XYZ file of C-alpha atoms in Angstrom:
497
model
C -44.366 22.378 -17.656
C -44.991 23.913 -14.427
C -45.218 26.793 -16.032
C -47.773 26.137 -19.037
C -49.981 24.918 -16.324
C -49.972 28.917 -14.547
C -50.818 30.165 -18.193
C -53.817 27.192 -18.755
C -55.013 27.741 -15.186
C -55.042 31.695 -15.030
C -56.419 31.619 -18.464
C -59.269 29.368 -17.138
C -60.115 31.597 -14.251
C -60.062 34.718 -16.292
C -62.760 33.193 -18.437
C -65.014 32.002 -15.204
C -64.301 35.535 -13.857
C -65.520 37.444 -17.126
C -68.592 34.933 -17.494
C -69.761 35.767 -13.950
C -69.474 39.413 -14.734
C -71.659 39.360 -17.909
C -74.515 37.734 -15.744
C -73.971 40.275 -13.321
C -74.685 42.856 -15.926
C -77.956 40.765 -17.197
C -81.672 42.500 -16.643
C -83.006 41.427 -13.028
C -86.642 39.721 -14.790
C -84.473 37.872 -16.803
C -83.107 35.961 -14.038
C -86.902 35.473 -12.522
C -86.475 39.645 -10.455
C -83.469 41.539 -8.408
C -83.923 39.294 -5.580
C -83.606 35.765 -7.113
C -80.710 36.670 -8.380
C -79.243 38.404 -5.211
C -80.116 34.590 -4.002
C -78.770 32.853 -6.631
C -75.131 34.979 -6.849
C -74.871 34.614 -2.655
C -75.624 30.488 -3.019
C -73.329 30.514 -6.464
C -70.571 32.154 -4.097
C -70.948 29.522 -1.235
C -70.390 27.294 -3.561
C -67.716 28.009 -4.950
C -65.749 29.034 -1.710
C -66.618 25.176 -0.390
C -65.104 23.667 -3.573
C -61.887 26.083 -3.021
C -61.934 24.511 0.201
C -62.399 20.870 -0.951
C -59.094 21.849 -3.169
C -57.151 22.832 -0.762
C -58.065 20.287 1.723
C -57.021 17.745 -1.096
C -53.979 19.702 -2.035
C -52.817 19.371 1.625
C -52.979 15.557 1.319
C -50.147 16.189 -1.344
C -47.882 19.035 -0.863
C -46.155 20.571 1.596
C -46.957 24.418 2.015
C -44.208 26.624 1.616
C -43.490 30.287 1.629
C -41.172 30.377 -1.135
C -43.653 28.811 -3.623
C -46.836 30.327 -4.255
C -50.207 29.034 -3.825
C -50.738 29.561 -7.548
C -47.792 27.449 -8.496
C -49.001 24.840 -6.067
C -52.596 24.740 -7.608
C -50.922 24.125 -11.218
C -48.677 21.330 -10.247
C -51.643 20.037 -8.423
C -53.590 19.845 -11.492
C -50.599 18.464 -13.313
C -50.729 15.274 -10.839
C -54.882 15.217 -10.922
C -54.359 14.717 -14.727
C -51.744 11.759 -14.137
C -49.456 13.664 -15.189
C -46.737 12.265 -12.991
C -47.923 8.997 -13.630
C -47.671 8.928 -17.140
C -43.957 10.896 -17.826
C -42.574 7.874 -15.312
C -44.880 4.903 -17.263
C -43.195 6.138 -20.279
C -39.535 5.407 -19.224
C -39.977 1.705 -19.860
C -42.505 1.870 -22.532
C -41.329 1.083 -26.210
C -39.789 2.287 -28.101
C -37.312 3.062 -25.479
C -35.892 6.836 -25.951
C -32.399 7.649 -24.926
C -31.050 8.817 -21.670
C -31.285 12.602 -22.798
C -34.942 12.325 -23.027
C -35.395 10.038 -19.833
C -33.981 12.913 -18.162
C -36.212 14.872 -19.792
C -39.137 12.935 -18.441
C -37.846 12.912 -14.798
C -36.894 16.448 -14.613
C -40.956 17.920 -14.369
C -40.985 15.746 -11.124
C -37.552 16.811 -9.949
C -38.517 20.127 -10.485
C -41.220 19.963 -8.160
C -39.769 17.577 -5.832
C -39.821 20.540 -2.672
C -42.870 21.224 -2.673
C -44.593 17.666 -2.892
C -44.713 16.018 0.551
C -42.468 13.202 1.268
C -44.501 10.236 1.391
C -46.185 11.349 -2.132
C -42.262 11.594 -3.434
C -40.962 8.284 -1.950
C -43.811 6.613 -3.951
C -42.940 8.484 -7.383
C -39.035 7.751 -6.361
C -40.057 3.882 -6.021
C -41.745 3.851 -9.262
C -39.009 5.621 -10.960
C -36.785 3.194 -9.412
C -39.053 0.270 -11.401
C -39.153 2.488 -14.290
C -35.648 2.465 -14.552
C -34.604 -0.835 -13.724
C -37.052 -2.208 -16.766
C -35.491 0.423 -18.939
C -31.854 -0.445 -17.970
C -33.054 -4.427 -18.677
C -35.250 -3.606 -21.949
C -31.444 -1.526 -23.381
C -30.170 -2.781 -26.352
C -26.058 -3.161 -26.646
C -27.022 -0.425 -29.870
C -29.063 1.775 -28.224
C -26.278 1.956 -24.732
C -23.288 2.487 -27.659
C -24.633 5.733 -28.708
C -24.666 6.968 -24.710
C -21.792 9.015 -24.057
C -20.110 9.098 -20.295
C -21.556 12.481 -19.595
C -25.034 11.761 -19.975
C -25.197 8.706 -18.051
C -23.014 10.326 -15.234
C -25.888 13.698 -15.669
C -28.910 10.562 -14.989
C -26.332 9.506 -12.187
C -26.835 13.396 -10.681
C -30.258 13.826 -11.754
C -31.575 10.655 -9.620
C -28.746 11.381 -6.584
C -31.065 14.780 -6.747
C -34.092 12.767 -6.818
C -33.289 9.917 -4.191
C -31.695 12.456 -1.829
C -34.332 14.555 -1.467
C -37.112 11.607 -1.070
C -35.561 10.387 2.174
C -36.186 6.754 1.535
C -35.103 4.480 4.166
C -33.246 2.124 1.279
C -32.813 5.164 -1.437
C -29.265 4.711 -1.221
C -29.581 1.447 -1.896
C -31.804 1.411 -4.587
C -30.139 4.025 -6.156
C -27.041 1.890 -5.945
C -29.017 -0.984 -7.436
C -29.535 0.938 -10.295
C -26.143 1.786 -10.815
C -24.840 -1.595 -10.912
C -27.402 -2.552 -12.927
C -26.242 -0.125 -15.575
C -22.815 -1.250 -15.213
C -23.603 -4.699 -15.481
C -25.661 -3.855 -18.431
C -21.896 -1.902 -20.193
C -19.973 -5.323 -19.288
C -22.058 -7.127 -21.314
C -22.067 -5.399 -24.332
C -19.523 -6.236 -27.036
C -18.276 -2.533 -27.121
C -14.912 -2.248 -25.374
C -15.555 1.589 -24.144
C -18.594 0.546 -22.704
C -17.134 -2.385 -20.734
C -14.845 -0.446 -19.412
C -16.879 2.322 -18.547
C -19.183 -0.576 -16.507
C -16.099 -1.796 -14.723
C -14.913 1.758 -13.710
C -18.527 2.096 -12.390
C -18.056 -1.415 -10.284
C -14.481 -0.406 -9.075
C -16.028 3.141 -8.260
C -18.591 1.303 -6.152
C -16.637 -0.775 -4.279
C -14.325 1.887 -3.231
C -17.745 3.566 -1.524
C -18.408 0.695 0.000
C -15.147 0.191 1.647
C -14.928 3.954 3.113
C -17.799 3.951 4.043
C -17.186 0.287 6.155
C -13.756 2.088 7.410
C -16.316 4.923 8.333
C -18.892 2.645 10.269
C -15.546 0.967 12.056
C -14.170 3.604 13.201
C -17.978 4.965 14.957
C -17.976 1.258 16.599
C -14.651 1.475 17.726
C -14.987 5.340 19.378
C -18.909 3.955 20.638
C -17.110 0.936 22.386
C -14.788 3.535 23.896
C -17.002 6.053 25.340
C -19.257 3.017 26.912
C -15.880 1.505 28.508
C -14.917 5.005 29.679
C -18.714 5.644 30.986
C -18.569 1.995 32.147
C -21.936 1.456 30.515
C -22.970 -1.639 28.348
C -22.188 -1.132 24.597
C -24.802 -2.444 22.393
C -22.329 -3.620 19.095
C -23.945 -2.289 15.938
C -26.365 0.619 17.052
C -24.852 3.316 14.588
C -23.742 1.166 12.428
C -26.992 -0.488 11.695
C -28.838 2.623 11.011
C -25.972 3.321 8.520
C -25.636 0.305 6.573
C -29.274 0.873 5.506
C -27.780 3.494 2.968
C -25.273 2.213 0.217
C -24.318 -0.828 -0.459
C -22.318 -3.006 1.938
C -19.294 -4.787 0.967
C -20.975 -7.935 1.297
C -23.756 -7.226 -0.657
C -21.613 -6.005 -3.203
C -19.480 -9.465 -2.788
C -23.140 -11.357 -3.610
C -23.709 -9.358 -6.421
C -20.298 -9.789 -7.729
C -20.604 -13.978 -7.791
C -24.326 -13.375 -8.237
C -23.917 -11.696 -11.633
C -20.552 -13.364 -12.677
C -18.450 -10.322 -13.236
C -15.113 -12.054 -13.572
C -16.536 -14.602 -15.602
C -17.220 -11.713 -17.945
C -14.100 -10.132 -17.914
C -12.134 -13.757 -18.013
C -14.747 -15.242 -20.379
C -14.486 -15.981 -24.107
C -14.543 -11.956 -24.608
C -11.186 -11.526 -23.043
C -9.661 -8.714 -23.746
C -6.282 -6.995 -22.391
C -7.656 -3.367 -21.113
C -9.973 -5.120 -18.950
C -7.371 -7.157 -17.608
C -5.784 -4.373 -16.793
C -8.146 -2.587 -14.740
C -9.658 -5.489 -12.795
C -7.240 -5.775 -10.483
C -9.229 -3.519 -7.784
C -12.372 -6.308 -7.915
C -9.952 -9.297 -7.613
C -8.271 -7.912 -4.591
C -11.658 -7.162 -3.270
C -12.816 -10.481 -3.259
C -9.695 -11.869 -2.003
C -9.732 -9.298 0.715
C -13.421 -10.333 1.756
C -12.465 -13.754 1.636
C -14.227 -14.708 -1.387
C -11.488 -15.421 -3.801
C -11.184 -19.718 -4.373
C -9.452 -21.838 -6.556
C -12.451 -21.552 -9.248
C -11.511 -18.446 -9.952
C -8.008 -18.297 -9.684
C -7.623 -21.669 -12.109
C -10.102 -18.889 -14.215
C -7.660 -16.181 -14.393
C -4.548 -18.484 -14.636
C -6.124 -20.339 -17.884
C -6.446 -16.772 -19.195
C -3.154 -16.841 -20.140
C -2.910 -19.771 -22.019
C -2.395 -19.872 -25.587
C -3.186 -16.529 -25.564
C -1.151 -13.463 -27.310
C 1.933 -12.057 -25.618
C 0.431 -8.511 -24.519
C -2.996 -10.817 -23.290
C -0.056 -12.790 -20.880
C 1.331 -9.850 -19.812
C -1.992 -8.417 -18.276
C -3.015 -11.672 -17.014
C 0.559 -12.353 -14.992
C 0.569 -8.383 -14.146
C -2.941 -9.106 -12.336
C -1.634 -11.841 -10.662
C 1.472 -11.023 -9.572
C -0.878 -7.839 -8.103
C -3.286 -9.781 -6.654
C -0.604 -12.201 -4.885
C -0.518 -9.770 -1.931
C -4.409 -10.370 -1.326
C -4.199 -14.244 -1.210
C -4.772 -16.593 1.496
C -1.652 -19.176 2.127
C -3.818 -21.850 0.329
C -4.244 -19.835 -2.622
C -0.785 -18.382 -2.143
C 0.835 -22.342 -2.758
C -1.842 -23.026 -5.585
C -0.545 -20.138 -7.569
C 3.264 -20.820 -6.854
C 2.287 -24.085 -8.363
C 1.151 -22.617 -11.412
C 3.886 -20.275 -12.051
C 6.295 -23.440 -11.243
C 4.205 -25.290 -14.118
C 6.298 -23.371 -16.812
C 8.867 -24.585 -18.103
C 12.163 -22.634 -18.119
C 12.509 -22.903 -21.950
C 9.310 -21.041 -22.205
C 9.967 -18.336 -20.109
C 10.352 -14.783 -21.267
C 11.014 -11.533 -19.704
C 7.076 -10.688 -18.776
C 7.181 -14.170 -17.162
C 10.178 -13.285 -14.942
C 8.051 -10.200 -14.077
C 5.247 -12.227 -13.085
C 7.844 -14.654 -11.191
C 9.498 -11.483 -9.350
C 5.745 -9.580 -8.390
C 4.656 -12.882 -7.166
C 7.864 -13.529 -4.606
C 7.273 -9.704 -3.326
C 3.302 -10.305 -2.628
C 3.879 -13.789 -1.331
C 6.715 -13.434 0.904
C 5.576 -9.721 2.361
C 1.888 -11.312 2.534
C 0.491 -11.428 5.940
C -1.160 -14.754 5.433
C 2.465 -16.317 5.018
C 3.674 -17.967 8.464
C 6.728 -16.795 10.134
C 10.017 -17.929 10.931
C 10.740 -21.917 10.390
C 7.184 -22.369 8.044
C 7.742 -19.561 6.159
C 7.446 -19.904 2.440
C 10.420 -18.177 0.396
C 8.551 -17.644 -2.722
C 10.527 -17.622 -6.062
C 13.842 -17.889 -4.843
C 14.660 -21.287 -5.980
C 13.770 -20.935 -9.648
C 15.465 -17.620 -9.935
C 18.334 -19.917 -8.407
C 18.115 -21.822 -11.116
C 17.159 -19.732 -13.780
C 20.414 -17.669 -13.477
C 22.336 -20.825 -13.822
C 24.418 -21.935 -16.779
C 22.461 -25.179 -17.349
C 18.793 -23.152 -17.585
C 17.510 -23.129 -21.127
C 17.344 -19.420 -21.429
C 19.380 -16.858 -23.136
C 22.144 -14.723 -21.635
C 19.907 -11.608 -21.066
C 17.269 -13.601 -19.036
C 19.956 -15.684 -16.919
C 21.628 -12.384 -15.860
C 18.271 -10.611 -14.897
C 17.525 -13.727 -13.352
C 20.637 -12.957 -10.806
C 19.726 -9.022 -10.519
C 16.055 -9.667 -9.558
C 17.547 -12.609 -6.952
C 20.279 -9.712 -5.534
C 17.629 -7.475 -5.302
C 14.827 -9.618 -3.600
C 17.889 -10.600 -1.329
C 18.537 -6.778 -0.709
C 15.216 -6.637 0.890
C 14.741 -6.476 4.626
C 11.793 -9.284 4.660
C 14.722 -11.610 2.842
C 17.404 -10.759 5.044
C 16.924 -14.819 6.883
C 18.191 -16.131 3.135
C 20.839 -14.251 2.402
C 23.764 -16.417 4.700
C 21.818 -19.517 3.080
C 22.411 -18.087 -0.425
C 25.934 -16.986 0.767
C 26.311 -20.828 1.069
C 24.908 -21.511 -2.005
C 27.536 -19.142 -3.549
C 30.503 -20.650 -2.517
C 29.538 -24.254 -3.370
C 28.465 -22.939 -6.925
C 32.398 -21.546 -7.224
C 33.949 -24.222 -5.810
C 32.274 -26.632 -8.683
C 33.238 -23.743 -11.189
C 29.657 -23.548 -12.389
C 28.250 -20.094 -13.401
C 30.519 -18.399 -11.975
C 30.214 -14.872 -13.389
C 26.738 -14.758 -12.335
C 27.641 -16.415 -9.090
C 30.596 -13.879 -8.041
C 27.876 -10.715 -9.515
C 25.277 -12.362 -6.753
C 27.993 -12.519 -3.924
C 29.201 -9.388 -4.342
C 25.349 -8.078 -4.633
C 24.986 -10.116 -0.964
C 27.580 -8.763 1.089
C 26.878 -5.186 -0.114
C 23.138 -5.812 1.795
C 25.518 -5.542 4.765
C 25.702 -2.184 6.979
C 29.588 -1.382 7.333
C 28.815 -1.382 10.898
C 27.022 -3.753 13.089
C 23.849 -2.544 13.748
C 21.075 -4.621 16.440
C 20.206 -8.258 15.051
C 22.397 -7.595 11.885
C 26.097 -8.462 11.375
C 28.494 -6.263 9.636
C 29.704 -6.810 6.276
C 33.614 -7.407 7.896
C 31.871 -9.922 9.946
C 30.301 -11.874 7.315
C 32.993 -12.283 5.101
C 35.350 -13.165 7.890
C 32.557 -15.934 8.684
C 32.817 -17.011 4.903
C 36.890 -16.997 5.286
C 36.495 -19.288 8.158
C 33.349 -21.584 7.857
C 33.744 -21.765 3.977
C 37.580 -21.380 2.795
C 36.263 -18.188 0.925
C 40.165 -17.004 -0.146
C 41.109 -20.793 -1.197
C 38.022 -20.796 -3.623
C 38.882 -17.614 -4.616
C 42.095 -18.438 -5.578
C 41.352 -21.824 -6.880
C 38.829 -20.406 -9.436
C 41.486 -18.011 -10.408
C 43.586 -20.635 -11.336
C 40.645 -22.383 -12.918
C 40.497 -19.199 -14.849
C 44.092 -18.314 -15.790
C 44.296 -22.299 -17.103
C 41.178 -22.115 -19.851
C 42.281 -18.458 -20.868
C 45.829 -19.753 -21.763
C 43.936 -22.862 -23.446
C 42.345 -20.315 -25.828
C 44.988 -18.206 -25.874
C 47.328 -21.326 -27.401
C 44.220 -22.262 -29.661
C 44.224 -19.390 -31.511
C 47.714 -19.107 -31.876
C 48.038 -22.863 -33.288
């Protein structure tokens, strides 16, 4: 464009220039004698010198002089704005009918092109009406017209206006541009195309993981600004840096607001439910927990999710769950054990013993979960039970029941429960119920034990003498065995009758 304009402009001044010399070259009378026209050529001359003046006094109000552009360059891209150029490439962003992405960039790039050399206060306001531009355009985009954008054009816009905003130096650019950006995104999770959606939630999880380095970024200035002013024993006035940051991107809490403003896990949750999304929402779920905006609404939202819903649709839901477990509050924490309780054994299958185990490792390593006496022991009890002979399961399930209860018991943050459980053990053999999963569990138990004592931690000598003399571990032992020998012989004489 820029360029067409340098062609159209010399080409104009060629033809002045030629005209003046033909009346140069006219006869003196014919101009009214020699001197006239001496007159008229030195007044024609001032003229024109005070209009080249007015120009570039008026081309001053708009861009910035520079030695690597040249004044004619300048002159055409002035003309280009006297015209409305400008004006009318942005108007036509939002006008109908709406033209793909390609050609929006297409329309933008005459003004990104020319972006150095137009002063800043004339860019911010072309920026801010771009930003308009686009936000109509993003609004006015039909689910139709947004299938047929690939991923590499709309992250080339995403370059193009980082380009754009960057160089404009808007207080808020940053923020506008992240405006923009969401509002695409929000645009992609509505759509009914499931590439799209998950292109918008990629763009949201993208987003928030700015917004949190950038946070961790603004902490770690306050903390090394509190420093210095204890060190310097000065006053430290809380936010100075950080306020003149937080004008750029997003905050989390504004990205929290928008979140609940817009109802983004309503739409992933909603009546167009769908297992990939499921899948990757697990980042904006944490995030709201983490901020402190996860409640019961949406939690009895995701949990209902999984109702009556498609085995692989259940196994998303309880995998984002069990994730999200870590991020609860203790309130939330007990709701959601009360869900998970809500099943009934004869219902449960291997993805919900998965959700049952993930849940007992967030909950009980979760640092909203009290210590010591109040502390909740999450899942323990029903994988008690589940691995009993009485629970309504099959085989398989009852004995990964006991391995995922050995294991959780292996763990360090379980270490309080395993004499308990020990208990538990030898009251289960001495009723001679379950017993093969029972003796698996015990052995699985003392084996947690160092050989040797170690600080605050018994040895595994120690503990079984303890279980020889507190619980009559060798009498059970030998009990059961006799238990044993008596129902093989039973059988044994059965099929021999």
């Amino acid at each position: 464009t820029a360029s067409r304009l340098a062609r159209s402009d010399a080409s104009a001044r060629a033809s002045a220039a030629s005209a003046a010399a033909r009346e140069e070259g006219a006869p003196a009378e014919a101009e009214g004698g020699e001197e006239g026209e001496s007159s008229g050529d030195s007044g024609s001359e001032g003229s024109f010198s005070n209009d080249e003046r007015a120009d570039e006094d008026r081309a001053c109000d708009w861009f910035s002089p520079s030695e690597d552009v040249s004044e004619q360059y300048i002159r055409n891209v002035e003309l280009f704005h006297s015209l409305n150029g400008f004006d009318t490439l942005i108007a036509r962003i939002a006008l109908p009918p709406l033209l793909n992405l390609t050609a929006v960039q297409m329309l933008l790039r005459p003004l990104i092109r020319v972006k150095e050399v137009l002063k800043k206060a004339v860019l911010q306001a072309y920026v801010r009406r771009v930003e308009q531009a686009l936000t109509a355009y993003v609004q006015a985009l039909s689910d139709e017209s947004l299938k047929a954008e690939d991923r590499k054009t709309i992250a080339d816009l995403h370059k193009s206006l980082d380009a754009l905003f960057d160089h404009a130096r808007l207080p808020d650019g940053a923020l506008l541009l992240d405006r923009l950006r969401l509002a695409l995104a929000l645009k992609c999770l509505r759509t009914p195309n499931l590439e799209k959606r998950l292109q918008g939630l990629s763009e949201v999880k993208d987003m928030i993981q700015l917004s949190l380095r950038k946070q961790e970024y603004l902490d770690s200035v306050e903390r090394i600004e509190r420093a210095n002013a204890e060190r310097e024993r000065r006053p430290h006035r809380s936010g100075g840096t950080g306020v003149l940051l937080q004008m750029g991107h997003s905050s989390p809490e504004l990205l929290v607001e928008w979140i609940e403003r817009e109802g983004v896990v309503e739409l992933i949750f909603g009546e167009a439910l769908h297992e990939e999304l499921v899948r990757r929402c697990v980042e904006v779920l944490g995030f709201l927990a983490q901020r402190g905006h996860m409640d019961s609404r949406l939690l009895g939202l995701v949990w209902r999710a999984s109702l009556d819903k498609h085995e692989t649709v259940k196994q998303a839901v309880y995998g984002a769950l069990a994730d999200l477990s870590a991020h609860l509050p203790l309130p939330l924490l007990d709701e959601l054990y009360a869900y998970i309780q809500s099943i009934p054994f004869a219902e449960y299958t291997a993805h919900t013993l998965t959700l049952l185990r993930g849940f007992a490792v967030g909950g009980i390593s979760s640092a909203h979960n009290p210590l010591k006496e109040e502390r909740r022991w999450y899942g323990l009890a029903e994988l008690w039970q589940l691995m009993a002979d009485a629970a309504p399961v099959s085989a398989e399930l009852r004995s990964a029941a006991a391995s995922v209860l050995a294991d959780l018991l292996a763990w360090p943050n379980c270490a309080p429960q395993r004499q308990p459980m020990l208990g538990q053990c030898i009251a289960q053999l001495s009723a001679g119920s379950s017993v093969v999963q029972t003796l698996r569990l015990l052995r699985a138990i003392l084996s947690s034990f160092p050989c040797k004592p170690r600080k605050k931690t018994d040895s595994a000598a120690a503990v079984l003498e303890w279980l020889v003399q507190h619980h009559n571990l060798l009498q059970v032992f030998f009990n059961e065995f006799l238990t044993y020998h008596r129902a093989a012989t039973g059988r044994l004489e059965a099929l021999t009758a």
